[in-house]
Coordinates of C-alpha atoms in Angstrom, one line a residue:
Chain A
M1 CA 135.5 -60.0 -105.9
S2 CA 133.2 -57.7 -107.8
A3 CA 133.4 -57.3 -111.5
P4 CA 132.2 -53.8 -112.2
A5 CA 133.3 -53.9 -115.8
R6 CA 131.9 -57.2 -117.0
H7 CA 129.8 -55.3 -119.6
A8 CA 132.7 -53.1 -120.8
S9 CA 135.1 -55.5 -122.3
G10 CA 137.9 -54.3 -124.4
A11 CA 138.1 -52.7 -127.8
T12 CA 140.1 -54.0 -130.8
V13 CA 143.4 -52.4 -131.5
D14 CA 145.0 -52.5 -135.0
F15 CA 148.4 -51.3 -136.0
E16 CA 148.5 -50.7 -139.8
H17 CA 152.0 -50.2 -141.3
V18 CA 153.0 -48.0 -138.3
S19 CA 156.4 -46.5 -138.5
K20 CA 158.3 -44.0 -136.3
Q21 CA 161.6 -42.6 -137.4
Y22 CA 163.5 -40.2 -135.2
D23 CA 166.1 -39.4 -137.8
A24 CA 165.2 -39.6 -141.5
H25 CA 168.7 -40.8 -142.3
A26 CA 169.3 -43.5 -139.7
K27 CA 166.9 -46.4 -139.7
G28 CA 168.4 -48.1 -136.7
T29 CA 167.8 -45.4 -134.1
P30 CA 166.8 -46.8 -130.7
G31 CA 163.1 -46.6 -130.3
A32 CA 162.4 -46.4 -134.0
V33 CA 159.5 -48.5 -135.3
N34 CA 159.4 -50.0 -138.8
D35 CA 156.2 -50.9 -140.6
L36 CA 154.4 -52.5 -137.7
S37 CA 151.1 -54.2 -138.4
F38 CA 149.1 -56.5 -136.1
H39 CA 145.7 -57.0 -134.8
V40 CA 144.7 -57.4 -131.1
P41 CA 141.2 -58.8 -130.6
A42 CA 139.0 -57.3 -127.9
G43 CA 139.7 -58.5 -124.4
R44 CA 143.1 -60.0 -125.1
I45 CA 146.5 -59.3 -123.6
C46 CA 149.1 -58.6 -126.3
V47 CA 152.6 -58.4 -125.0
L48 CA 155.3 -56.5 -126.9
V49 CA 158.6 -58.0 -126.1
G50 CA 162.2 -57.4 -127.3
P51 CA 165.6 -56.1 -126.4
S52 CA 165.9 -52.6 -125.2
G53 CA 165.7 -50.1 -128.0
C54 CA 163.6 -52.3 -130.2
G55 CA 160.8 -49.8 -130.2
K56 CA 158.3 -51.6 -128.0
T57 CA 157.7 -48.6 -125.7
T58 CA 157.5 -46.3 -128.7
S59 CA 154.8 -48.5 -130.2
L60 CA 152.9 -48.4 -126.9
K61 CA 153.1 -44.7 -126.6
M62 CA 151.9 -44.2 -130.2
V63 CA 148.5 -45.8 -129.1
N64 CA 147.7 -42.9 -126.7
R65 CA 149.7 -40.5 -128.9
L66 CA 152.3 -39.6 -126.4
I67 CA 154.4 -40.2 -129.5
E68 CA 153.0 -39.5 -132.9
P69 CA 153.7 -42.1 -135.7
T70 CA 155.7 -40.9 -138.7
A71 CA 153.6 -43.2 -141.0
G72 CA 150.7 -45.6 -140.7
R73 CA 147.5 -45.7 -138.7
I74 CA 146.5 -47.1 -135.3
L75 CA 142.8 -48.0 -135.0
I76 CA 140.8 -48.5 -131.9
D77 CA 137.6 -50.3 -132.5
G78 CA 138.2 -49.5 -136.2
V79 CA 138.5 -45.8 -135.6
D80 CA 141.8 -44.0 -136.5
T81 CA 143.3 -42.5 -133.3
A82 CA 144.9 -39.7 -135.3
G83 CA 141.5 -38.1 -135.9
R84 CA 140.5 -38.1 -132.3
D85 CA 140.9 -35.3 -129.7
V86 CA 144.1 -36.4 -128.0
T87 CA 142.9 -35.5 -124.5
E88 CA 139.7 -37.4 -124.9
L89 CA 141.6 -40.3 -126.4
R90 CA 144.0 -40.5 -123.4
R91 CA 141.2 -40.3 -120.9
G92 CA 139.7 -43.4 -122.5
I93 CA 142.9 -45.5 -122.2
G94 CA 144.4 -46.8 -119.0
Y95 CA 148.1 -46.1 -118.7
V96 CA 150.4 -47.9 -116.3
I97 CA 154.2 -47.3 -116.3
Q98 CA 157.1 -48.9 -114.6
Q99 CA 157.9 -46.0 -112.2
V100 CA 154.1 -45.8 -111.5
G101 CA 154.1 -42.0 -111.5
L102 CA 151.7 -41.6 -108.7
F103 CA 151.2 -38.0 -107.7
P104 CA 153.2 -37.6 -104.5
H105 CA 151.1 -34.7 -103.2
Q106 CA 147.8 -36.5 -103.5
T107 CA 146.4 -39.2 -101.3
I108 CA 145.9 -42.7 -102.6
A109 CA 142.2 -42.2 -103.1
Q110 CA 142.8 -38.9 -105.0
N111 CA 145.4 -40.6 -107.1
V112 CA 143.0 -43.4 -108.0
A113 CA 140.2 -40.9 -108.9
T114 CA 142.4 -38.9 -111.2
V115 CA 140.7 -39.7 -114.5
P116 CA 137.2 -39.6 -113.0
R117 CA 138.0 -36.1 -111.7
L118 CA 139.3 -35.0 -115.1
L119 CA 136.1 -36.3 -116.6
G120 CA 134.1 -34.2 -114.1
W121 CA 132.4 -37.0 -112.1
P122 CA 130.6 -35.9 -109.0
A123 CA 132.9 -36.0 -105.9
A124 CA 130.9 -38.7 -104.2
R125 CA 131.1 -41.0 -107.2
Q126 CA 134.8 -40.4 -107.5
R127 CA 135.3 -41.4 -103.9
E128 CA 133.1 -44.5 -104.2
R129 CA 134.9 -45.6 -107.4
A130 CA 138.3 -45.1 -105.7
E131 CA 137.3 -47.3 -102.8
E132 CA 135.9 -49.9 -105.1
L133 CA 139.1 -50.1 -107.1
L134 CA 141.4 -50.2 -104.1
A135 CA 139.4 -53.2 -102.9
L136 CA 139.7 -54.7 -106.3
V137 CA 143.5 -54.5 -106.4
G138 CA 143.7 -55.9 -102.8
L139 CA 144.3 -52.8 -100.8
D140 CA 141.9 -52.2 -97.8
P141 CA 140.3 -48.8 -98.6
G142 CA 140.1 -48.0 -94.9
R143 CA 143.8 -48.4 -94.4
Y144 CA 145.0 -46.9 -97.6
R145 CA 142.7 -44.2 -98.9
N146 CA 144.2 -41.3 -96.9
R147 CA 147.9 -42.3 -97.2
Y148 CA 150.4 -40.7 -99.4
P149 CA 152.4 -42.6 -102.0
R150 CA 155.7 -42.3 -100.1
Q151 CA 154.1 -44.3 -97.3
L152 CA 153.5 -47.3 -99.5
S153 CA 155.9 -50.1 -100.6
G154 CA 156.8 -50.6 -104.2
G155 CA 154.3 -53.4 -104.7
E156 CA 151.5 -51.4 -103.1
R157 CA 152.3 -48.4 -105.3
Q158 CA 152.1 -50.7 -108.4
R159 CA 148.7 -51.8 -107.3
V160 CA 147.5 -48.2 -106.9
G161 CA 148.9 -47.6 -110.4
V162 CA 146.8 -50.3 -111.8
A163 CA 143.7 -49.1 -109.9
R164 CA 144.3 -45.6 -111.2
A165 CA 144.5 -46.8 -114.7
L166 CA 141.2 -48.8 -114.3
A167 CA 139.3 -45.9 -112.6
A168 CA 137.3 -44.7 -115.6
D169 CA 136.8 -48.2 -116.8
P170 CA 138.7 -47.8 -120.1
P171 CA 138.3 -50.5 -122.7
I172 CA 142.1 -50.5 -123.3
M173 CA 145.0 -50.5 -121.0
L174 CA 148.6 -49.7 -121.9
M175 CA 151.1 -51.2 -119.5
D176 CA 154.8 -50.4 -119.8
E177 CA 156.8 -52.8 -117.7
P178 CA 154.2 -52.4 -115.0
F179 CA 155.8 -55.0 -112.7
G180 CA 159.4 -54.2 -113.6
A181 CA 160.3 -52.2 -110.5
V182 CA 159.5 -54.7 -107.8
D183 CA 161.3 -57.7 -106.6
P184 CA 160.7 -61.1 -108.2
I185 CA 158.4 -62.5 -105.5
V186 CA 156.2 -59.4 -105.5
R187 CA 156.2 -59.4 -109.3
E188 CA 155.0 -62.9 -109.5
R189 CA 152.2 -62.2 -107.1
L190 CA 151.2 -59.0 -109.0
Q191 CA 151.2 -60.9 -112.3
N192 CA 149.0 -63.6 -110.9
E193 CA 146.6 -61.2 -109.3
F194 CA 146.5 -59.2 -112.5
L195 CA 145.7 -62.2 -114.6
R196 CA 142.9 -63.1 -112.2
L197 CA 141.5 -59.6 -112.5
Q198 CA 141.7 -59.7 -116.2
E199 CA 139.5 -62.8 -116.3
D200 CA 136.7 -60.6 -115.0
L201 CA 137.6 -57.3 -116.6
A202 CA 138.4 -58.6 -120.1
K203 CA 140.2 -55.4 -121.1
T204 CA 142.3 -55.2 -124.3
I205 CA 145.8 -54.8 -122.9
L206 CA 149.0 -53.9 -124.6
F207 CA 151.8 -54.9 -122.3
V208 CA 155.5 -54.1 -122.8
T209 CA 158.3 -56.1 -121.2
H210 CA 161.8 -57.1 -122.0
D211 CA 161.4 -60.3 -120.1
I212 CA 160.4 -63.2 -122.3
D213 CA 159.2 -65.3 -119.4
E214 CA 156.8 -62.5 -118.4
A215 CA 155.6 -62.2 -122.0
I216 CA 154.8 -65.9 -122.2
K217 CA 153.1 -65.8 -118.9
M218 CA 151.0 -62.7 -119.4
G219 CA 150.3 -62.8 -123.2
D220 CA 147.4 -64.2 -125.1
L221 CA 149.5 -62.9 -128.0
V222 CA 153.1 -62.1 -128.1
A223 CA 154.8 -59.6 -130.5
V224 CA 158.5 -60.3 -130.6
M225 CA 160.3 -57.1 -131.8
Q226 CA 163.8 -56.7 -133.0
L227 CA 166.2 -53.8 -133.0
G228 CA 165.1 -51.3 -135.6
G229 CA 161.5 -51.7 -134.6
K230 CA 160.8 -54.7 -136.8
L231 CA 158.2 -57.2 -135.9
E232 CA 159.8 -60.7 -135.9
Q233 CA 156.8 -62.8 -134.9
F234 CA 153.3 -62.2 -133.7
A235 CA 151.7 -65.3 -132.3
P236 CA 150.3 -67.0 -129.1
P237 CA 153.1 -67.9 -126.6
A238 CA 152.9 -71.6 -127.3
E239 CA 153.5 -71.0 -131.0
I240 CA 156.4 -68.7 -130.4
L241 CA 158.0 -71.3 -128.2
A242 CA 157.2 -74.3 -130.4
N243 CA 157.9 -72.7 -133.8
P244 CA 160.1 -69.6 -133.5
A245 CA 159.7 -67.7 -136.8
S246 CA 163.4 -66.7 -137.1
E247 CA 166.8 -67.2 -135.7
F248 CA 166.4 -64.0 -133.7
V249 CA 163.2 -65.2 -132.1
A250 CA 164.7 -68.6 -131.3
R251 CA 167.7 -66.9 -129.7
F252 CA 165.5 -64.4 -127.9
V253 CA 163.2 -67.0 -126.3
G254 CA 166.3 -68.9 -125.3
A255 CA 167.7 -72.4 -125.5
D256 CA 165.3 -73.4 -122.7
R257 CA 162.3 -72.7 -124.8
G258 CA 161.2 -76.4 -124.4
L259 CA 161.2 -75.8 -120.6
K260 CA 159.3 -72.6 -121.0
R261 CA 156.6 -74.4 -123.0
L262 CA 156.2 -76.6 -119.9
S263 CA 155.1 -73.6 -117.9
L264 CA 152.2 -73.1 -120.3
S265 CA 150.6 -76.4 -119.6
R266 CA 149.2 -77.7 -116.4
V267 CA 148.9 -81.2 -114.9
S268 CA 145.1 -81.1 -115.5
E269 CA 145.9 -81.5 -119.2
L270 CA 147.5 -84.9 -118.7
D271 CA 145.9 -88.3 -118.6
L272 CA 147.1 -89.4 -115.2
R273 CA 148.7 -92.8 -114.6
P274 CA 146.7 -94.8 -112.1
A275 CA 148.6 -95.7 -109.0
V276 CA 148.6 -99.0 -107.2
I277 CA 147.4 -98.1 -103.8
A278 CA 146.7 -99.8 -100.5
R279 CA 145.3 -98.6 -97.2
V280 CA 146.9 -98.8 -93.9
G281 CA 145.6 -102.0 -92.3
D282 CA 145.0 -103.9 -95.6
A283 CA 146.3 -107.4 -95.9
S284 CA 150.0 -107.4 -97.0
A285 CA 149.8 -110.5 -99.1
E286 CA 147.0 -109.2 -101.3
A287 CA 148.7 -105.8 -101.7
R288 CA 151.9 -107.5 -102.7
R289 CA 150.2 -109.5 -105.3
R290 CA 148.5 -106.5 -106.8
S291 CA 151.6 -104.4 -106.9
A292 CA 153.6 -107.2 -108.6
T293 CA 151.2 -107.1 -111.5
D294 CA 152.0 -103.4 -112.2
P295 CA 155.3 -102.6 -113.8
F296 CA 155.8 -99.7 -111.4
P297 CA 158.0 -101.1 -108.6
Y298 CA 156.3 -99.3 -105.8
L299 CA 153.1 -99.5 -103.9
L300 CA 151.5 -96.3 -102.6
L301 CA 150.3 -96.4 -99.1
V302 CA 147.4 -94.2 -98.2
D303 CA 145.3 -93.4 -95.2
E304 CA 141.5 -94.1 -94.9
S305 CA 140.8 -90.9 -96.8
R306 CA 143.0 -91.9 -99.7
R307 CA 145.6 -89.3 -98.6
P308 CA 149.1 -90.5 -99.5
I309 CA 151.5 -91.6 -96.7
G310 CA 154.5 -92.9 -98.7
W311 CA 155.9 -95.5 -101.0
I312 CA 156.7 -99.1 -100.3
A313 CA 159.1 -100.8 -102.6
D314 CA 157.5 -104.0 -104.0
A315 CA 160.3 -106.1 -102.5
A316 CA 159.7 -104.6 -99.1
I317 CA 156.0 -105.6 -98.8
P318 CA 155.7 -108.3 -96.2
S319 CA 154.2 -111.6 -97.4
E320 CA 151.9 -111.8 -94.4
G321 CA 150.3 -109.5 -91.8
R322 CA 148.8 -106.1 -92.3
L323 CA 150.2 -102.9 -93.9
D324 CA 151.6 -100.5 -91.4
E325 CA 152.6 -96.8 -91.8
R326 CA 156.2 -97.6 -90.8
L327 CA 156.7 -99.6 -94.0
A328 CA 156.5 -96.4 -96.1
H329 CA 160.1 -95.4 -96.7
S330 CA 159.9 -92.4 -99.0
M331 CA 157.4 -89.9 -100.3
S332 CA 157.1 -88.0 -103.6
P333 CA 156.1 -84.4 -104.0
L334 CA 152.4 -83.8 -103.9
I335 CA 151.1 -82.0 -107.0
N336 CA 147.7 -80.5 -107.8
R337 CA 145.9 -80.2 -111.0
R338 CA 146.8 -76.5 -111.4
T339 CA 150.5 -77.1 -111.1
T340 CA 152.4 -76.2 -114.3
L341 CA 154.2 -79.1 -116.0
K342 CA 157.4 -77.1 -115.5
D343 CA 157.0 -77.0 -111.7
A344 CA 155.8 -80.7 -111.7
L345 CA 158.9 -81.8 -113.6
S346 CA 161.2 -79.8 -111.4
M347 CA 159.6 -81.5 -108.3
L348 CA 160.0 -84.9 -109.9
L349 CA 163.7 -84.3 -110.5
D350 CA 164.2 -83.9 -106.7
A351 CA 162.2 -86.9 -105.7
D352 CA 163.5 -90.4 -104.7
V353 CA 160.7 -92.1 -106.6
Q354 CA 160.3 -90.7 -110.0
A355 CA 156.6 -90.2 -109.9
G356 CA 154.6 -87.2 -108.7
I357 CA 151.4 -87.9 -106.8
V358 CA 148.6 -85.8 -108.0
V359 CA 146.0 -85.0 -105.3
D360 CA 142.7 -83.3 -105.3
R361 CA 141.6 -80.5 -103.0
T362 CA 141.0 -82.8 -100.1
G363 CA 144.5 -84.3 -100.5
A364 CA 143.2 -87.6 -101.9
V365 CA 145.2 -89.4 -104.6
L366 CA 144.0 -88.9 -108.2
G367 CA 146.9 -90.5 -110.0
L368 CA 150.6 -90.3 -110.9
V369 CA 152.6 -88.1 -113.2
T370 CA 156.0 -89.1 -114.5
A371 CA 158.7 -87.3 -116.5
D372 CA 157.9 -89.5 -119.5
M373 CA 154.3 -88.4 -119.5
I374 CA 155.4 -84.7 -119.5
A375 CA 157.8 -85.3 -122.4
E376 CA 155.0 -87.1 -124.3
R377 CA 152.7 -84.2 -123.7
M378 CA 155.3 -81.7 -125.1
R379 CA 155.6 -83.8 -128.3
E380 CA 151.8 -83.7 -128.8
T381 CA 151.5 -79.9 -128.2
A382 CA 154.2 -79.1 -130.8
G383 CA 151.3 -80.0 -133.2
D384 CA 148.7 -77.9 -131.1
A385 CA 150.8 -74.8 -131.5
R386 CA 150.4 -75.1 -135.3
F387 CA 146.6 -75.2 -134.8
A388 CA 147.0 -72.1 -132.7
A389 CA 148.7 -70.4 -135.6
V390 CA 145.7 -71.2 -137.8
D391 CA 143.4 -69.7 -135.2
L392 CA 145.4 -66.6 -135.2
E393 CA 145.2 -66.3 -139.0
T394 CA 141.5 -66.5 -138.7
I395 CA 141.5 -63.7 -136.1
E396 CA 143.7 -61.6 -138.4
R397 CA 141.5 -62.2 -141.4
A398 CA 138.5 -61.2 -139.3
G399 CA 140.3 -58.1 -138.3
A400 CA 141.2 -57.2 -141.8
I401 CA 137.6 -57.7 -143.0
G402 CA 136.6 -55.3 -140.2
A403 CA 139.1 -52.8 -141.3
I404 CA 137.9 -52.9 -144.9
E405 CA 134.3 -52.6 -143.8
G406 CA 135.3 -49.7 -141.6
A407 CA 136.9 -48.0 -144.6
A408 CA 134.1 -48.8 -147.0
Q409 CA 132.4 -45.5 -146.3
P410 CA 132.1 -43.0 -149.1
S411 CA 135.0 -40.7 -149.9
E412 CA 137.4 -42.9 -148.1
P413 CA 139.7 -45.0 -150.3
A414 CA 139.9 -48.7 -149.3
P415 CA 143.3 -49.6 -147.9
T416 CA 145.3 -52.0 -149.9
Chain B
M1 CA 176.0 0.0 -70.8
I2 CA 172.5 0.0 -72.2
D3 CA 170.4 3.0 -71.5
W4 CA 167.1 1.3 -70.5
G5 CA 165.5 4.6 -69.7
W6 CA 165.9 5.7 -73.4
V7 CA 164.4 2.4 -74.5
A8 CA 161.4 2.9 -72.2
D9 CA 160.9 6.4 -73.5
H10 CA 160.9 5.2 -77.1
L11 CA 158.7 2.1 -77.0
D12 CA 156.0 3.8 -79.2
H13 CA 158.6 4.8 -81.8
V14 CA 160.0 1.2 -81.8
A15 CA 156.6 -0.2 -82.4
F16 CA 156.0 2.2 -85.2
R17 CA 159.3 1.4 -86.8
T18 CA 158.7 -2.3 -86.4
L19 CA 155.4 -2.1 -88.3
Q20 CA 157.1 0.1 -91.0
H21 CA 159.8 -2.5 -91.3
L22 CA 157.3 -5.3 -91.8
Y23 CA 155.4 -3.2 -94.2
L24 CA 158.4 -2.4 -96.4
A25 CA 159.5 -6.0 -96.4
A26 CA 156.0 -7.3 -97.1
I27 CA 155.6 -5.0 -100.1
A28 CA 158.9 -6.1 -101.6
L29 CA 158.2 -9.8 -101.0
A30 CA 154.7 -9.6 -102.4
I31 CA 155.7 -7.8 -105.6
G32 CA 158.9 -9.9 -105.9
F33 CA 156.9 -13.1 -105.5
A34 CA 154.2 -12.1 -108.1
V35 CA 156.8 -11.2 -110.7
S36 CA 158.9 -14.3 -110.0
F37 CA 155.9 -16.5 -110.2
A38 CA 154.7 -15.1 -113.5
F39 CA 158.2 -15.2 -115.0
G40 CA 158.9 -18.6 -113.4
V41 CA 155.9 -20.2 -115.0
I42 CA 157.1 -19.0 -118.4
A43 CA 160.8 -19.7 -117.7
A44 CA 160.1 -23.2 -116.5
R45 CA 158.6 -23.9 -119.9
W46 CA 160.9 -22.0 -122.3
R47 CA 164.5 -22.5 -121.6
P48 CA 165.8 -19.3 -123.3
V49 CA 163.6 -17.2 -121.0
N50 CA 165.0 -19.1 -118.1
V51 CA 168.6 -18.6 -119.1
V52 CA 168.1 -14.8 -119.8
S53 CA 166.1 -14.1 -116.7
T54 CA 168.4 -16.0 -114.4
A55 CA 171.4 -14.2 -115.9
I56 CA 169.8 -10.8 -115.4
A57 CA 168.6 -11.6 -111.9
G58 CA 172.1 -12.8 -111.0
L59 CA 173.6 -9.6 -112.4
V60 CA 171.3 -7.5 -110.3
F61 CA 172.4 -9.4 -107.2
T62 CA 176.0 -8.3 -107.7
I63 CA 175.2 -4.6 -107.5
P64 CA 175.9 -3.3 -104.0
S65 CA 172.6 -2.3 -102.4
L66 CA 173.9 1.1 -101.4
A67 CA 175.0 1.8 -105.0
L68 CA 171.6 0.8 -106.3
F69 CA 169.8 3.2 -103.9
A70 CA 172.1 6.0 -104.8
A71 CA 171.6 5.3 -108.5
L72 CA 167.8 5.5 -108.1
V73 CA 167.7 8.7 -106.1
P74 CA 168.1 11.0 -109.1
V75 CA 165.2 9.2 -110.8
T76 CA 162.7 8.5 -108.1
G77 CA 163.8 10.9 -105.3
L78 CA 163.7 9.9 -101.6
S79 CA 160.4 8.1 -102.0
I80 CA 159.2 4.7 -101.0
L81 CA 159.7 3.7 -104.7
T82 CA 163.4 4.2 -104.3
A83 CA 163.4 1.9 -101.3
E84 CA 161.2 -0.8 -102.9
V85 CA 162.8 -1.2 -106.3
P86 CA 166.1 -2.6 -105.0
L87 CA 164.4 -4.7 -102.4
V88 CA 162.1 -6.2 -105.0
L89 CA 165.1 -6.8 -107.4
Y90 CA 167.0 -8.6 -104.7
T91 CA 164.1 -11.0 -103.9
L92 CA 163.8 -11.8 -107.6
V93 CA 167.1 -13.6 -107.9
I94 CA 166.2 -16.0 -105.1
L95 CA 162.5 -16.4 -105.8
L96 CA 162.7 -16.8 -109.6
R97 CA 165.3 -19.5 -109.3
N98 CA 163.3 -21.4 -106.8
V99 CA 160.0 -21.1 -108.7
V100 CA 161.6 -22.4 -111.8
A101 CA 163.4 -25.2 -110.0
G102 CA 160.1 -26.0 -108.2
L103 CA 158.1 -26.2 -111.3
Q104 CA 160.7 -28.5 -112.8
A105 CA 160.8 -30.7 -109.7
A106 CA 158.0 -33.0 -110.8
P107 CA 159.7 -36.3 -111.6
P108 CA 159.6 -37.4 -115.2
D109 CA 157.4 -40.4 -114.5
V110 CA 154.8 -38.2 -112.8
R111 CA 154.7 -35.9 -115.8
E112 CA 154.4 -38.9 -118.1
A113 CA 151.6 -40.4 -116.1
A114 CA 149.8 -37.0 -116.1
D115 CA 150.1 -36.7 -119.8
G116 CA 149.1 -40.3 -120.4
M117 CA 146.0 -39.9 -118.3
G118 CA 144.8 -36.9 -120.3
F119 CA 145.8 -33.8 -118.4
R120 CA 145.9 -30.7 -120.6
A121 CA 148.9 -28.4 -120.3
A122 CA 147.2 -26.0 -117.9
G123 CA 145.7 -28.7 -115.8
R124 CA 149.1 -30.4 -115.5
L125 CA 150.6 -27.1 -114.4
W126 CA 148.0 -26.3 -111.8
R127 CA 147.2 -29.7 -110.4
V128 CA 150.5 -31.4 -110.6
E129 CA 153.5 -29.2 -111.2
L130 CA 152.5 -26.3 -109.0
P131 CA 151.6 -28.4 -105.9
L132 CA 154.9 -30.2 -106.3
A133 CA 156.8 -26.9 -106.6
V134 CA 155.4 -25.7 -103.2
P135 CA 158.3 -27.0 -101.1
L136 CA 160.9 -25.2 -103.2
I137 CA 158.8 -22.0 -103.5
I138 CA 158.4 -21.8 -99.8
A139 CA 162.1 -22.5 -99.3
G140 CA 162.8 -19.5 -101.6
L141 CA 160.3 -17.3 -99.8
R142 CA 162.0 -18.2 -96.5
V143 CA 165.5 -17.1 -97.7
A144 CA 164.1 -14.1 -99.5
T145 CA 162.2 -12.9 -96.4
V146 CA 165.2 -13.2 -94.1
S147 CA 167.3 -11.4 -96.6
T148 CA 164.7 -8.6 -97.2
I149 CA 164.2 -8.0 -93.5
G150 CA 167.9 -7.4 -93.2
L151 CA 168.0 -5.2 -96.3
V152 CA 165.2 -3.0 -95.2
T153 CA 167.5 -1.4 -92.6
I154 CA 169.6 0.0 -95.4
T155 CA 166.6 2.1 -96.7
A156 CA 167.3 4.3 -93.6
T157 CA 170.0 6.0 -95.7
L158 CA 167.1 7.4 -97.8
G159 CA 165.9 9.6 -95.0
D160 CA 163.9 9.6 -91.8
A161 CA 160.7 8.7 -93.6
L162 CA 162.0 5.2 -94.4
G163 CA 164.3 2.5 -92.9
G164 CA 162.0 0.7 -90.5
L165 CA 164.1 -0.5 -87.6
G166 CA 167.1 0.6 -89.6
F167 CA 166.3 4.1 -88.6
F168 CA 167.6 3.4 -85.1
I169 CA 170.7 1.7 -86.4
Y170 CA 171.5 4.6 -88.8
E171 CA 170.8 7.3 -86.2
G172 CA 172.6 5.4 -83.4
M173 CA 175.7 5.0 -85.6
N174 CA 175.7 8.8 -86.3
R175 CA 175.4 9.6 -82.6
F176 CA 177.8 6.8 -81.4
F177 CA 174.8 5.7 -79.2
L178 CA 175.0 1.9 -78.7
T179 CA 171.6 1.6 -77.1
E180 CA 169.9 3.0 -80.1
I181 CA 171.9 0.7 -82.5
L182 CA 170.8 -2.3 -80.5
V183 CA 167.2 -1.1 -80.4
G184 CA 167.3 -1.3 -84.2
A185 CA 169.4 -4.4 -84.6
V186 CA 168.0 -6.8 -82.0
P187 CA 164.3 -6.6 -83.1
T188 CA 165.4 -6.9 -86.7
I189 CA 167.1 -10.2 -85.9
L190 CA 164.1 -11.3 -84.0
L191 CA 161.8 -10.5 -86.9
S192 CA 164.0 -12.6 -89.2
L193 CA 164.0 -15.5 -86.8
V194 CA 160.2 -15.4 -86.3
A195 CA 159.6 -15.1 -90.1
D196 CA 161.9 -18.0 -90.7
R197 CA 160.1 -20.3 -88.2
A198 CA 156.8 -19.1 -89.6
F199 CA 157.8 -20.4 -93.1
V200 CA 159.0 -23.7 -91.6
W201 CA 155.6 -24.1 -90.0
L202 CA 153.8 -23.1 -93.2
Q203 CA 155.9 -25.6 -95.1
G204 CA 154.8 -28.4 -92.9
R205 CA 151.1 -27.4 -93.1
A206 CA 151.2 -26.9 -96.9
T207 CA 152.9 -30.2 -97.8
P208 CA 151.7 -33.0 -95.6
W209 CA 152.7 -35.4 -98.3
A210 CA 156.4 -34.5 -98.2
P211 CA 158.7 -36.6 -96.0
P212 CA 159.4 -35.0 -92.7
R213 CA 162.7 -33.0 -92.8
G214 CA 165.7 -35.1 -91.9
L215 CA 163.8 -38.4 -92.5
Q216 CA 164.3 -40.6 -95.5
P217 CA 161.2 -41.8 -97.3
E218 CA 160.0 -45.1 -96.1
S219 CA 161.8 -48.1 -97.6
N220 CA 160.6 -50.0 -100.6
A221 CA 160.0 -53.2 -98.7

């Protein structure tokens, strides 16, 4: 996959005491935002999450000034957005919304080329760019370029929406529940594809969702917002899950936050337990002796390429003869190193033998993973999350220094 | 029952009246559309304008056409102006409403996306809202055209110089001559039908993006 934007990574985004009040007398109006401050480093995904009416969409729309703040400033790369021409500002920010908002009267290629057309690119370059982006989001340009939006499925339309937002290679993308209108299977696929794209694109992304699982999955940073537009916690997902800053956050992330943390770690982070293995055709007596020295009461039978065949209980290993495939009486789920701990644990719970077999790309055994190992890992990372918080403070401090430097020009008073 | 000999003798006159009929209808539609479009663009943006103009257009529609012709004669005489003013006014009520509804037909998400991507107001109107208004505008033109083609016949009451095919209907009624009434009525009906089909065809050509009539948009699978 091509990465046309490797050079153009994201810009920083700063909210400085941003408020939006719709009614001067009522502070709790839905959509209101109250003294919001945070810093998003360049190239990161910041997810704004909270219950409906918490002001997350309002916050997003204040970045491209579809909504103007009542107070405070929003800076992009240190420059106050309020001072910029609003049309120019918007053309430099990708915008994706839940209902996609494709133009029904334009073909897919025309839709994707919308901002390049507004910017006055030559027609040939617009076409080229549209095709490049369709390919990037996984839609064959030959098949899709001349179709109209109504001829696409919901998932395809979302992809076109993302392609359209990327068209002029903006450093910042605003995404308002971009995958909210598709079914869960398509959503999962779009999320994964988008994360893979982002590895190359490195845009700065503000992403709104009401779904805490999506926030944890997509976010480098998560801003949990509360009704009344108050920021409850701003931290990496692991920190939010391990150390919720308030009762509200704890309730919002849910009683299963321990399980959710599992989805943030992968099997590759574990030190695998070595398995006692024997090949088909090995001498039984020798295998029986080796398995007896290990506390785990099963022997793992593999083929000549070390691919697992099944378990043999220690007691069932014959004392003479050779090992034979028919001795294997049960099998555990095969797990690869990219599997999340959550999925691994879930597979383990269904298995007869409480150990998952981790295999490499060729299917050969690397080792075993057990529920105890996963639990142990969770205890360790509760500490890691605190380190992550320190990292974040460093980031924030760096951002604050940037802001002060930015303001240190003559005639402009330094912010407090 | 029908005097075919009379028909054969008057073919030239029928052709002339048919062209006159089309001419009177086309002028009314062109002016009516221009006015509706200009007002529609304003009314779609400012609600008060919309409310007032819709009310006035609705009021005009309730005035019987004959009464309107009669009221204008003292002012404008038996001229083409007397014929066209009512015809134009009647097109307005249909066209204005459809232009406004058409311009407001763009879904909210489409408008939001357009704003978010940096369309200016005029750009959004011309490149987004107007193209999306085309189906409703053409639908309005279709109804207005059929209604105007019918109404043109009444301008025959303003004298021999006007009336289009209505001339034959009017004269035939005065002479109790069925053949002449039919020579006026049947081509009028045919003109309406042809114009109606023409707009259906135009609609299909102008909006290849819209779902075919009678079909639901493809599913969300």
